[in-house]
Coordinates of C-alpha atoms and ligand atoms in Angstrom, one line a residue:
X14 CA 18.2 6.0 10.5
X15 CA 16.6 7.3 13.7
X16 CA 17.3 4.9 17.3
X17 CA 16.1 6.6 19.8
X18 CA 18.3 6.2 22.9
X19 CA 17.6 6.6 26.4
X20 CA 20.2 6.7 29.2
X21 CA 18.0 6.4 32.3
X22 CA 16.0 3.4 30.6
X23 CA 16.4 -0.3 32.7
X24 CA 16.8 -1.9 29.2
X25 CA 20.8 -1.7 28.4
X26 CA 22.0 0.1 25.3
X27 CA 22.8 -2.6 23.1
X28 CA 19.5 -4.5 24.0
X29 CA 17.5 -1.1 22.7
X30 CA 19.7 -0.5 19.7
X31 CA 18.8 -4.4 19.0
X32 CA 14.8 -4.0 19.4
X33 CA 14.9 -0.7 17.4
X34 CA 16.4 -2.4 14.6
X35 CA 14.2 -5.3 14.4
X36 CA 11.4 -2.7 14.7
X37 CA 12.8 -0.8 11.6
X38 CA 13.5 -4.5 10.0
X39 CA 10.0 -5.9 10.8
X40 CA 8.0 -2.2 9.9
X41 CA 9.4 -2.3 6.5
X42 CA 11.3 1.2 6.9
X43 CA 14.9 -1.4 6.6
X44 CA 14.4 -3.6 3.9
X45 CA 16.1 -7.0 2.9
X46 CA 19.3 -6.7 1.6
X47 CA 19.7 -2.6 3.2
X48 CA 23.3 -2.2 3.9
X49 CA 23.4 -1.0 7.9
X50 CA 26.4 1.5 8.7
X51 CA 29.7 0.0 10.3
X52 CA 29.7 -0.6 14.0
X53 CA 32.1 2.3 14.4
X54 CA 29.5 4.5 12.3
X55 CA 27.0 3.7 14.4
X56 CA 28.5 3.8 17.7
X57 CA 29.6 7.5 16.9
X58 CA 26.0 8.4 15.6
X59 CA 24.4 7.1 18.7
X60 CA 27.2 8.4 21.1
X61 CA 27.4 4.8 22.3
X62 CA 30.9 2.5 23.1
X63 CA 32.1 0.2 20.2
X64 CA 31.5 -2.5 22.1
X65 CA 27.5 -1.9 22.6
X66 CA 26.9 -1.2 19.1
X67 CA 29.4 -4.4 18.5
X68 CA 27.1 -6.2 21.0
X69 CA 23.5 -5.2 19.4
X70 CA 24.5 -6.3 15.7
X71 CA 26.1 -9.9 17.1
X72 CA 22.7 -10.5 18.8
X73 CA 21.3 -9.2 15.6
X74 CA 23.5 -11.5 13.5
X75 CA 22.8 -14.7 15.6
X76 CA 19.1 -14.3 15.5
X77 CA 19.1 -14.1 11.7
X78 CA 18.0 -10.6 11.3
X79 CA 21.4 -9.3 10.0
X80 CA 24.3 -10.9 7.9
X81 CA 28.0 -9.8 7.4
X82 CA 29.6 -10.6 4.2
X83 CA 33.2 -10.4 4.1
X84 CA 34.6 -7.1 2.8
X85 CA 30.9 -5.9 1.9
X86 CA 29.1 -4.8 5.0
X87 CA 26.5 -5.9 7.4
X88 CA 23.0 -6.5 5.6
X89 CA 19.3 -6.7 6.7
X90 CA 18.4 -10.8 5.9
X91 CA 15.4 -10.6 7.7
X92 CA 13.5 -14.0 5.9
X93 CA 15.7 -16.7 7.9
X94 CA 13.4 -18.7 5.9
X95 CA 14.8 -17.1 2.4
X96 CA 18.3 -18.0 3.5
X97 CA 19.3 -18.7 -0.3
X98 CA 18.7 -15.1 -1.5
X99 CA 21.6 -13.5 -2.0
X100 CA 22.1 -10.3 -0.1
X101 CA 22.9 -7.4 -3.0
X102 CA 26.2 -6.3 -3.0
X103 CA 26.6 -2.4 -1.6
X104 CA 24.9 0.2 -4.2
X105 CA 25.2 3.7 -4.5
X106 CA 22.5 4.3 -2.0
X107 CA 24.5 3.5 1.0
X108 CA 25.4 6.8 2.1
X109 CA 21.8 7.5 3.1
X110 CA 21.6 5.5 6.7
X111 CA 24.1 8.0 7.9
X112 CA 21.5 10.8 7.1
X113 CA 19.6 10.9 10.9
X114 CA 15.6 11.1 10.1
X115 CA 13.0 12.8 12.5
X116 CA 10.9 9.6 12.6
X117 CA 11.2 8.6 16.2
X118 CA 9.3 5.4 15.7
X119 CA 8.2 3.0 12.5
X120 CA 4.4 2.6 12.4
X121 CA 4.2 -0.8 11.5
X122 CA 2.8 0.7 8.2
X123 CA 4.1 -2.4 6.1
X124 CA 2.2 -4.8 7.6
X125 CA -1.3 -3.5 6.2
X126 CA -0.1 -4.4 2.9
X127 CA 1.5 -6.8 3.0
X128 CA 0.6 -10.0 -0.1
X129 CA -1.1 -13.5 0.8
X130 CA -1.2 -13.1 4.6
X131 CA -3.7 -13.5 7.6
X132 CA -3.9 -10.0 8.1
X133 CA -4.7 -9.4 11.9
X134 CA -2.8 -6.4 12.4
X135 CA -5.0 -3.8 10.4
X136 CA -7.0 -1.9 12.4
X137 CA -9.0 -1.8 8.9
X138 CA -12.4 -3.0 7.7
X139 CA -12.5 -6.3 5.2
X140 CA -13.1 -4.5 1.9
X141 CA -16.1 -6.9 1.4
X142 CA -18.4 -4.9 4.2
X143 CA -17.7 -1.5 2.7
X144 CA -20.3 0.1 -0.1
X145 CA -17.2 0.1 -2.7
X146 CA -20.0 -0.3 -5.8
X147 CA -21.9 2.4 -4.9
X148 CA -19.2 4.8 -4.5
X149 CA -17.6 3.5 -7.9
X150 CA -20.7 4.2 -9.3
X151 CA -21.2 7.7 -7.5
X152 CA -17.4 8.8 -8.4
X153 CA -18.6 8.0 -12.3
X154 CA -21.8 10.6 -11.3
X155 CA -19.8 13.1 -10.0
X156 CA -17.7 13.3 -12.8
X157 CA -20.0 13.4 -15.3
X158 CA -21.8 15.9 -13.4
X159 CA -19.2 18.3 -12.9
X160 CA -16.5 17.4 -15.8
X161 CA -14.2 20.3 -14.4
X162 CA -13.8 18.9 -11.2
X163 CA -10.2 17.7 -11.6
X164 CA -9.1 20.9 -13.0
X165 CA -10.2 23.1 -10.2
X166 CA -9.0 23.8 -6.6
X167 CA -11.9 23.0 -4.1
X168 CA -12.1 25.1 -0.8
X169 CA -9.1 24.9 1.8
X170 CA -11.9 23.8 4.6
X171 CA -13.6 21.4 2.6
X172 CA -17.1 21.2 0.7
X173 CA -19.1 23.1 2.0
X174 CA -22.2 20.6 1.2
X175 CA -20.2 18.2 3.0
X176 CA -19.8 20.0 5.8
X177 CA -23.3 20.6 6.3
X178 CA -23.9 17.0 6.4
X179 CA -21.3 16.2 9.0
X180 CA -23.0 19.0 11.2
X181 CA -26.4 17.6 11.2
X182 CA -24.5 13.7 12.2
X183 CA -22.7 16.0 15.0
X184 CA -25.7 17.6 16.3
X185 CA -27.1 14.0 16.9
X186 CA -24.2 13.6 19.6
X187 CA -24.6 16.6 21.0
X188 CA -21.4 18.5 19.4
X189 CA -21.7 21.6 18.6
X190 CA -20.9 22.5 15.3
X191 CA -21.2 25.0 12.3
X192 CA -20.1 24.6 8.6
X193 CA -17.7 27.2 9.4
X194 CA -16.1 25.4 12.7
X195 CA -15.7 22.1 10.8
X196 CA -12.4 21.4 8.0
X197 CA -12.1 18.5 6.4
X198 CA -8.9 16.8 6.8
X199 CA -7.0 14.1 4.6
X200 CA -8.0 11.1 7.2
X201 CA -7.8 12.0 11.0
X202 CA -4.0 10.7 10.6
X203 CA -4.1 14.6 8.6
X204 CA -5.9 16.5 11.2
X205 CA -3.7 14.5 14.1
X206 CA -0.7 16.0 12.4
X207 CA -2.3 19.8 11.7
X208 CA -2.9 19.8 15.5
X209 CA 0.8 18.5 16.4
X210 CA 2.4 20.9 13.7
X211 CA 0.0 24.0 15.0
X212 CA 0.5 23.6 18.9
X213 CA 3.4 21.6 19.5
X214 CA 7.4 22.0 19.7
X215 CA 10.3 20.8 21.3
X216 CA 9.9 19.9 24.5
X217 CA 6.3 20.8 24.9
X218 CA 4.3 18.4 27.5
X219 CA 1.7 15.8 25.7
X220 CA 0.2 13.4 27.9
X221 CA -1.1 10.0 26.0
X222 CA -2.6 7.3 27.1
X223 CA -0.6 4.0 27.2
X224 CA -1.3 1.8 25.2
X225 CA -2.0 4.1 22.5
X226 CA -2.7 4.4 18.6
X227 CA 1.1 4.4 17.1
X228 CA 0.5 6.6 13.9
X229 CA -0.6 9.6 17.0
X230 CA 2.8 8.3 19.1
X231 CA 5.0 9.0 16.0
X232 CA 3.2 12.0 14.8
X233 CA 4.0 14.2 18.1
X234 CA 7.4 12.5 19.0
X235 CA 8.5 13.9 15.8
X236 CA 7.8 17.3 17.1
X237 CA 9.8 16.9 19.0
X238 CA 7.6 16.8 22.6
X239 CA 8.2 15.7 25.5
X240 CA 5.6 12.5 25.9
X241 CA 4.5 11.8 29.5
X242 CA 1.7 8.4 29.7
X243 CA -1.3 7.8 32.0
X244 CA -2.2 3.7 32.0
X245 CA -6.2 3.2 30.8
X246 CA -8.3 0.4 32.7
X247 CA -11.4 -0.7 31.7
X248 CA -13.3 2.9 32.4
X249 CA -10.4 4.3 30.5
X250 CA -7.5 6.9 31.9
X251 CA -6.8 6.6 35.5
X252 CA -8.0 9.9 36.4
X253 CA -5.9 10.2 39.9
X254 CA -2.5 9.9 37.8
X255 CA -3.7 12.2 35.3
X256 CA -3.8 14.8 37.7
X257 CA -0.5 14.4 39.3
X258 CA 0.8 14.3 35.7
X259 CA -0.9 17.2 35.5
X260 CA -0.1 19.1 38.8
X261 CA 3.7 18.5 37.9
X262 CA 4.1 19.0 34.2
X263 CA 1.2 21.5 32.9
X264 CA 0.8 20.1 29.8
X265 CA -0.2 21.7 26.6
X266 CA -2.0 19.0 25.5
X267 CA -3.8 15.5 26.0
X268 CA -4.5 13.0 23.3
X269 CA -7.1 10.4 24.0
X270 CA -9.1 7.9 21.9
X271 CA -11.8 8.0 25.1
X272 CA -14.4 5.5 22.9
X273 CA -13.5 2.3 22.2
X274 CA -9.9 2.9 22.7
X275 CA -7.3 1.5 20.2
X276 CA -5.5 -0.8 21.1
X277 CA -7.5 -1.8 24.3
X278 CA -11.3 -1.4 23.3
X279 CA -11.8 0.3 26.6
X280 CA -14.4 3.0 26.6
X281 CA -13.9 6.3 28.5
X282 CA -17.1 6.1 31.3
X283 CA -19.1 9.1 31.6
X284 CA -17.7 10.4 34.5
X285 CA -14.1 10.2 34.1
X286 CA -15.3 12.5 30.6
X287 CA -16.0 15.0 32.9
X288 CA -13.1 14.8 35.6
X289 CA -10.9 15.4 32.5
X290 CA -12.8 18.0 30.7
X291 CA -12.5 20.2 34.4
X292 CA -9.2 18.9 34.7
X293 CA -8.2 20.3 31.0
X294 CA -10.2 23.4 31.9
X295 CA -8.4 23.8 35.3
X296 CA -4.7 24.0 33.3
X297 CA -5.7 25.7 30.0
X298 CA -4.6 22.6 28.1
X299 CA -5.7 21.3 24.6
X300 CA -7.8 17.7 24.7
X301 CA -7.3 16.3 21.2
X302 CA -10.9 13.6 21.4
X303 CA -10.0 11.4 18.0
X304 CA -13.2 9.2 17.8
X305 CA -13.1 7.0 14.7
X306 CA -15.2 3.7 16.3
X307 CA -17.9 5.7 17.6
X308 CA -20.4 3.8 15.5
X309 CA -19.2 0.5 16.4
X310 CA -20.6 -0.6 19.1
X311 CA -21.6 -4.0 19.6
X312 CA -23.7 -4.0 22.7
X313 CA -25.1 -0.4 23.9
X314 CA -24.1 2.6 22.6
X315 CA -20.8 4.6 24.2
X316 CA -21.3 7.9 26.6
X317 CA -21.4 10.8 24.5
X318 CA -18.2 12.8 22.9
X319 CA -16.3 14.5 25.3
X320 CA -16.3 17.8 23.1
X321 CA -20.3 17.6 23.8
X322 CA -19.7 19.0 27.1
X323 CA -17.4 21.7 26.2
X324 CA -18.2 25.2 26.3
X325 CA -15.3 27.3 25.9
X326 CA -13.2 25.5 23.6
X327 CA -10.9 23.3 25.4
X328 CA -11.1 19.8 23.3
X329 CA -10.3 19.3 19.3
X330 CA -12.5 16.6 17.9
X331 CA -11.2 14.7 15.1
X332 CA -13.6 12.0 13.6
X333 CA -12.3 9.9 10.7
X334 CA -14.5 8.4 8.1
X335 CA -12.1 5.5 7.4
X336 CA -13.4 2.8 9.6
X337 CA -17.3 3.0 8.9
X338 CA -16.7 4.5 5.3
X339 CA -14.3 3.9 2.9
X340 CA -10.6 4.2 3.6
X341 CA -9.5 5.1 0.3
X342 CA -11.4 8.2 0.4
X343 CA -9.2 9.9 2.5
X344 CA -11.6 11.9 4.5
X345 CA -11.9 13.2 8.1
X346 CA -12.8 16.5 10.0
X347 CA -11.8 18.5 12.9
X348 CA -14.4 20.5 14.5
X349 CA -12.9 22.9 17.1
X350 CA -13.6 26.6 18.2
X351 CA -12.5 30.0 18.3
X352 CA -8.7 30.5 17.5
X353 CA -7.8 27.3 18.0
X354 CA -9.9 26.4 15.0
X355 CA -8.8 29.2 12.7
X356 CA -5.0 28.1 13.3
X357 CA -5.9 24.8 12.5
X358 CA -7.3 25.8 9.4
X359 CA -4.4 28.0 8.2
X360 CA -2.2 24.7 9.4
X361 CA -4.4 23.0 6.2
X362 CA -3.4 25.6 4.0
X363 CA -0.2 25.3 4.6
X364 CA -0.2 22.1 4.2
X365 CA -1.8 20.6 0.9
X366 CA -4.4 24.4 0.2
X367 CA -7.3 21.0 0.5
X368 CA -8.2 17.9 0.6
X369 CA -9.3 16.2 -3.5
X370 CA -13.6 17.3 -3.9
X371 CA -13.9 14.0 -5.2
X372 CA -14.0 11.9 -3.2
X373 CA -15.8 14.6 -0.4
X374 CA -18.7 14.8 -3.7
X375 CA -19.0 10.8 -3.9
X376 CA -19.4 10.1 -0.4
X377 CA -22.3 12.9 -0.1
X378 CA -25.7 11.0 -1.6
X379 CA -24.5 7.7 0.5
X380 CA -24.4 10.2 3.7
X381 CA -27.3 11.8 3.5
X382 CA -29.6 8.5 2.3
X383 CA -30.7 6.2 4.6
X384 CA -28.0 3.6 3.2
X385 CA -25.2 4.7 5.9
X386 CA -27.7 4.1 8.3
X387 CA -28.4 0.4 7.1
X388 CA -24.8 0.2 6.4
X389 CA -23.8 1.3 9.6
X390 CA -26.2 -1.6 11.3
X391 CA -24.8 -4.3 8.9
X392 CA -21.0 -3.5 10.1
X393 CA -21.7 -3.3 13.6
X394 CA -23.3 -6.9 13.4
X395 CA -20.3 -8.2 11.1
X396 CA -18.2 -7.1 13.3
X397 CA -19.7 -8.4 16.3
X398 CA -19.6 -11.9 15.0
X399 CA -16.2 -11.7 13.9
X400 CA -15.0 -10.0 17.3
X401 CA -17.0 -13.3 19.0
X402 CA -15.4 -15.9 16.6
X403 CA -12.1 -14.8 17.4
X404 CA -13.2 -14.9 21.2
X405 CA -14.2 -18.3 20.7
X406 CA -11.2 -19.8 18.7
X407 CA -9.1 -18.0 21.8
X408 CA -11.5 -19.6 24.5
X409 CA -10.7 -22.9 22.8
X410 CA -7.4 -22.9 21.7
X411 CA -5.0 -20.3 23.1
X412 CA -2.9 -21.0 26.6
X413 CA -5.0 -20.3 29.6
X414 CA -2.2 -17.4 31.2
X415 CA -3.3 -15.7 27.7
X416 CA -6.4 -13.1 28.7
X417 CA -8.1 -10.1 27.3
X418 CA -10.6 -7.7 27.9
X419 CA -14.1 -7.9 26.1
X420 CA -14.2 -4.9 23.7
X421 CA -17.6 -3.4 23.7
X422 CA -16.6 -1.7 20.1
X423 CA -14.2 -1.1 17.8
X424 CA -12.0 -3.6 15.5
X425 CA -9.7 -4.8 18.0
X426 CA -8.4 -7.7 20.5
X427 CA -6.0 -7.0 23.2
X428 CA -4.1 -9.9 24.4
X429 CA -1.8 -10.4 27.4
X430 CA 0.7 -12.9 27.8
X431 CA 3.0 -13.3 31.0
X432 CA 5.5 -10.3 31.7
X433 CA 8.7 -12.8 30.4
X434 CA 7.4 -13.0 26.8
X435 CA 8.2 -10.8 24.0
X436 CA 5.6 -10.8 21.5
X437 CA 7.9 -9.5 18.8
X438 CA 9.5 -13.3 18.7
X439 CA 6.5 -14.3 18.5
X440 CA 5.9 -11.9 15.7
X441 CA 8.7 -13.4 14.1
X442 CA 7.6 -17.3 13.6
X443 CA 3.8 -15.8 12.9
X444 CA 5.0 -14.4 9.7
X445 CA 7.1 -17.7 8.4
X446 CA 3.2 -18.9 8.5
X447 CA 1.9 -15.7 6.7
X448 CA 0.0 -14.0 9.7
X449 CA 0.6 -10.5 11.0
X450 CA -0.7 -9.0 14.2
X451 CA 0.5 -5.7 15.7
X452 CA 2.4 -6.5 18.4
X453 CA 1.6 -4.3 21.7
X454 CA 5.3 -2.8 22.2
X455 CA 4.6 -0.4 19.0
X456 CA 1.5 1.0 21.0
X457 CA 4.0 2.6 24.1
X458 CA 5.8 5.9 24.0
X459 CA 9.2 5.7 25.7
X460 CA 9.6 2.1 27.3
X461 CA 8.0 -0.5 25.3
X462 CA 5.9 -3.5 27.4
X463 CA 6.5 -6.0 25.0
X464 CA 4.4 -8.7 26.3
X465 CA 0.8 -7.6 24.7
X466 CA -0.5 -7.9 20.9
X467 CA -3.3 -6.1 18.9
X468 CA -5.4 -8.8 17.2
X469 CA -7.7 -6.8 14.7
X470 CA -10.8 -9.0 14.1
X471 CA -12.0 -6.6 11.2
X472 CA -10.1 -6.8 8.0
X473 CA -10.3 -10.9 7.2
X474 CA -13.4 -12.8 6.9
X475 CA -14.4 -15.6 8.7
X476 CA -12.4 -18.4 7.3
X477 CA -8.9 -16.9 7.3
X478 CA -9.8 -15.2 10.6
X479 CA -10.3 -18.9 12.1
X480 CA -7.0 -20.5 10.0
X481 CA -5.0 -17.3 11.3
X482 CA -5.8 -17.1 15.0
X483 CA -5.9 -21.1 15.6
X484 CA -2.6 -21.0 14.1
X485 CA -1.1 -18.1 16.3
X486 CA -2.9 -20.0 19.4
X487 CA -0.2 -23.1 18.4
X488 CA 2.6 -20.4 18.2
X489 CA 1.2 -19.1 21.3
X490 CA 1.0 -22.9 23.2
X491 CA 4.2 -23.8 21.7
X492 CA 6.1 -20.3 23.0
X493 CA 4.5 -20.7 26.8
X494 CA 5.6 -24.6 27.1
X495 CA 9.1 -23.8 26.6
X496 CA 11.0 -25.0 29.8
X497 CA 11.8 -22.3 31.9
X498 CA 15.6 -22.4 31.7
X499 CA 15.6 -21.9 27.7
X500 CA 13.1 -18.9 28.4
X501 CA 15.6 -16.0 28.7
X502 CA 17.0 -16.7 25.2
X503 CA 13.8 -17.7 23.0
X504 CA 12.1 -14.2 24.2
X505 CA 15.1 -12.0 25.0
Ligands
PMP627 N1 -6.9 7.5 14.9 C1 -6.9 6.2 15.2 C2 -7.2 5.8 16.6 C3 -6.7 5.2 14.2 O1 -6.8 3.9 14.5 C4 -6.5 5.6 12.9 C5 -6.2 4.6 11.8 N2 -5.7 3.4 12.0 C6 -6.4 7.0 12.6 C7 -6.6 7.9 13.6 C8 -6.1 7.5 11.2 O2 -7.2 7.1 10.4 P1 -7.6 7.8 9.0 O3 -6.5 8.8 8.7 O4 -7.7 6.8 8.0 O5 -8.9 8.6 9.3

């Protein structure tokens, strides 16, 4: 098990040994009934006194996340609710907490599967608005067209057909591109981790924004850098701290999500493109551009790609097809330049000599017809009611100290909530009603702000998106009317 402790932090030792359990409890990576080590174990593993580690699993214990049973061990009993289960006696597998991971963080990954809930916490398109049919039907084509294609390797970089596609939708925004500049990735969560495992080791200087997309957090922590944040307003990073982060720790490399930002929805203006394109430029560091929401805009359309304006190969460009296409089908691309591109590419090899041609085959006719155009227009306007339902149930029901931005695109909500609330609690008596949203402290290299959540408006339909969020607005009321002197103990 991996807890990540800082000395220096404001937030004592026990109190971040207690969050980073209920993280790894409420992720899914600890599961009911996991036996945790000792409290002398896990004081010596963490280099921490007897009495902090003593001090995190009491809170633990009182707040029903963990259970002791005489003479057996302390025990994840997460479900307060599901009181009557009976923990599991120790197994064999007990010995394997004491074996320290490299995952510095959980992702949260649980919750996008997770049975019979109000899912708000996938950043994922409701199945329903995706062309599943046609690409059932155009996986059955394939494979009857080319019977062999299971039983052959397809080229490291990807199809090449498909790669000529994805140029001519680059050269629309401006980015240039050539079949041979372009490698098709497993998902940009692949190409996110072929540009951490090429460029980045311990100790090496990333700058992300914060908030940020968690599955890109974990991905370079676990290299081992050395994350340093810039905060993102409405126009996106604030430029003036991004070059004193700059001027004092030459970093090798800046990830940003500059349209339609995830968590936030912010969008990157044109300008600020520019200041950190010269900024890059001025440094010799990588910009890692991952634009997956691109196409869903809701109003006007966003400023162009960043790696449009670049001419001598500063920014890698990851574009995913999973939130405008189909998630299952695993497929993304990189397009970057010179050697940058070529180590990417040996990166790929290394790691899985390709991504499956068939699912790259399937997606091809729906590409290049007109139907991903009309598909593209239907999303955007499913989205956009979705994104102004949930804006209305909020208007009408949530607490008034409870704000947000207006996202102009993507699949997400950001909510606020004064600084004293943890949204992890309220997390917590969300999922006794079967409702999951992310909640915002997941989205924060380093020290957490806990009092934010990611609503994603995207993934249920109308119904259950109304049932969900006016039910989390009575979690919400019910959390911010508690007198102030109980306060301190209901959110930590
Ligand atoms: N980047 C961002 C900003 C994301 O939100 C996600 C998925 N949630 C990814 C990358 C990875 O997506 P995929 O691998 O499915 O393309």
């Amino acid at each position: 098990m991996h807890i990540d402790i800082h000395r220096h932090s404001d937030t004592s030792l026990s109190n971040q040994i207690y969050f980073s359990i209920i993280d790894h409890i409420q992720s899914g990576l600890l599961q009911q009934g996991e036996k945790l080590p000792t409290v002398r174990d896990l004081a010596k593993q963490l280099n921490v006194s007897l009495v902090t580690a003593a001090k995190a699993y009491t809170r633990l214990k009182d707040d029903g996340y963990l259970t002791t049973v005489q003479g057996k061990g302390t025990f994840v009993d997460e479900q307060q609710e599901q009181a009557e289960t009976p923990v599991p006696s120790s197994t064999s597998f007990d010995w394997q907490l004491s074996i320290p991971d490299y995952l510095p963080r959980s992702q949260f990954a649980q919750y996008h599967y997770v049975e019979e809930a109000i899912n708000l916490s996938s950043s994922m398109i409701d199945p329903g608005l995706l062309p599943n049919r046609y690409l059932e039907k155009e996986m059955q084509h394939v494979l009857a067209r080319h019977p062999q294609i299971m039983s052959k390797y397809g080229e490291i970089q990807g199809d090449l057909q498909l790669r000529q596609v994805i140029q001519s939708f680059l050269e629309k925004l401006d980015v240039p591109s050539t079949p041979e500049n372009i490698l098709v990735t497993s998902g940009s969560q692949q190409g996110l981790d072929l540009v951490a495992r090429t460029f980045i080791g311990p100790d090496d200087v990333v700058v992300m924004e914060a908030p940020t997309y968690p599955g890109a957090i974990d991905v370079f922590m676990g290299r081992g850098a050395r994350i340093i944040t810039v905060p993102v307003d409405h126009e996106g990073m604030n430029m003036k701290q991004l070059q004193s982060i700059c001027d004092k720790y030459k970093p090798k490399l800046i990830y940003t999500i500059p349209t339609f930002h995830s968590p936030t929805g912010a969008s990157m203006s044109m300008k600020r493109r520019k200041q950190l394109l010269l900024l890059a430029q001025s440094i010799d560091c990588l910009i890692v551009e991952d634009d997956p929401y691109r196409e869903l805009y809701f109003e006007k359309k966003p400023p162009a790609p960043i790696k449009s304006l670049d001419h001598d190969g500063h920014v890698i460009y990851l574009r995913g097809l999973s939130k405008t296409l189909a998630p299952g089908c695993r497929i993304g691309i990189i397009t970057a330049s010179g050697s940058i591109f070529n180590r990417l590419l040996a990166a790929k090899a290394n790691n899985d000599l390709g991504s499956p041609l068939l699912t790259q085959k399937a997606i091809l006719p729906f590409l290049t017809s007109k139907k991903m155009i009309d598909h593209t227009k239907k999303l955007r306007t499913a989205l956009k009611v979705r994104r102004d339902l949930m804006m209305d149930v909020l208007t009408k029901h949530a607490p008034t100290d409870v704000t947000w931005q207006i996202p102009q695109g993507g699949l997400n909500l950001w909510l606020s909530f004064p600084s004293w609330v943890d949204t992890r609690a309220l997390l917590h008596e969300a999922r006794k009603q079967q409702i999951t949203f992310l909640p915002g402290s997941v989205c924060y290299p380093g020290e957490p702000k806990q009092n934010y959540i990611r609503l994603s408006f995207s993934y249920v339909n109308e119904k259950a998106l109304t049932e969900g969020v006016e039910k989390l607005c009575g979690i919400f009321q019910q959390a911010l009317s508690t007198p102030q002197n109980q306060k301190q103990s209901l959110f930590f």
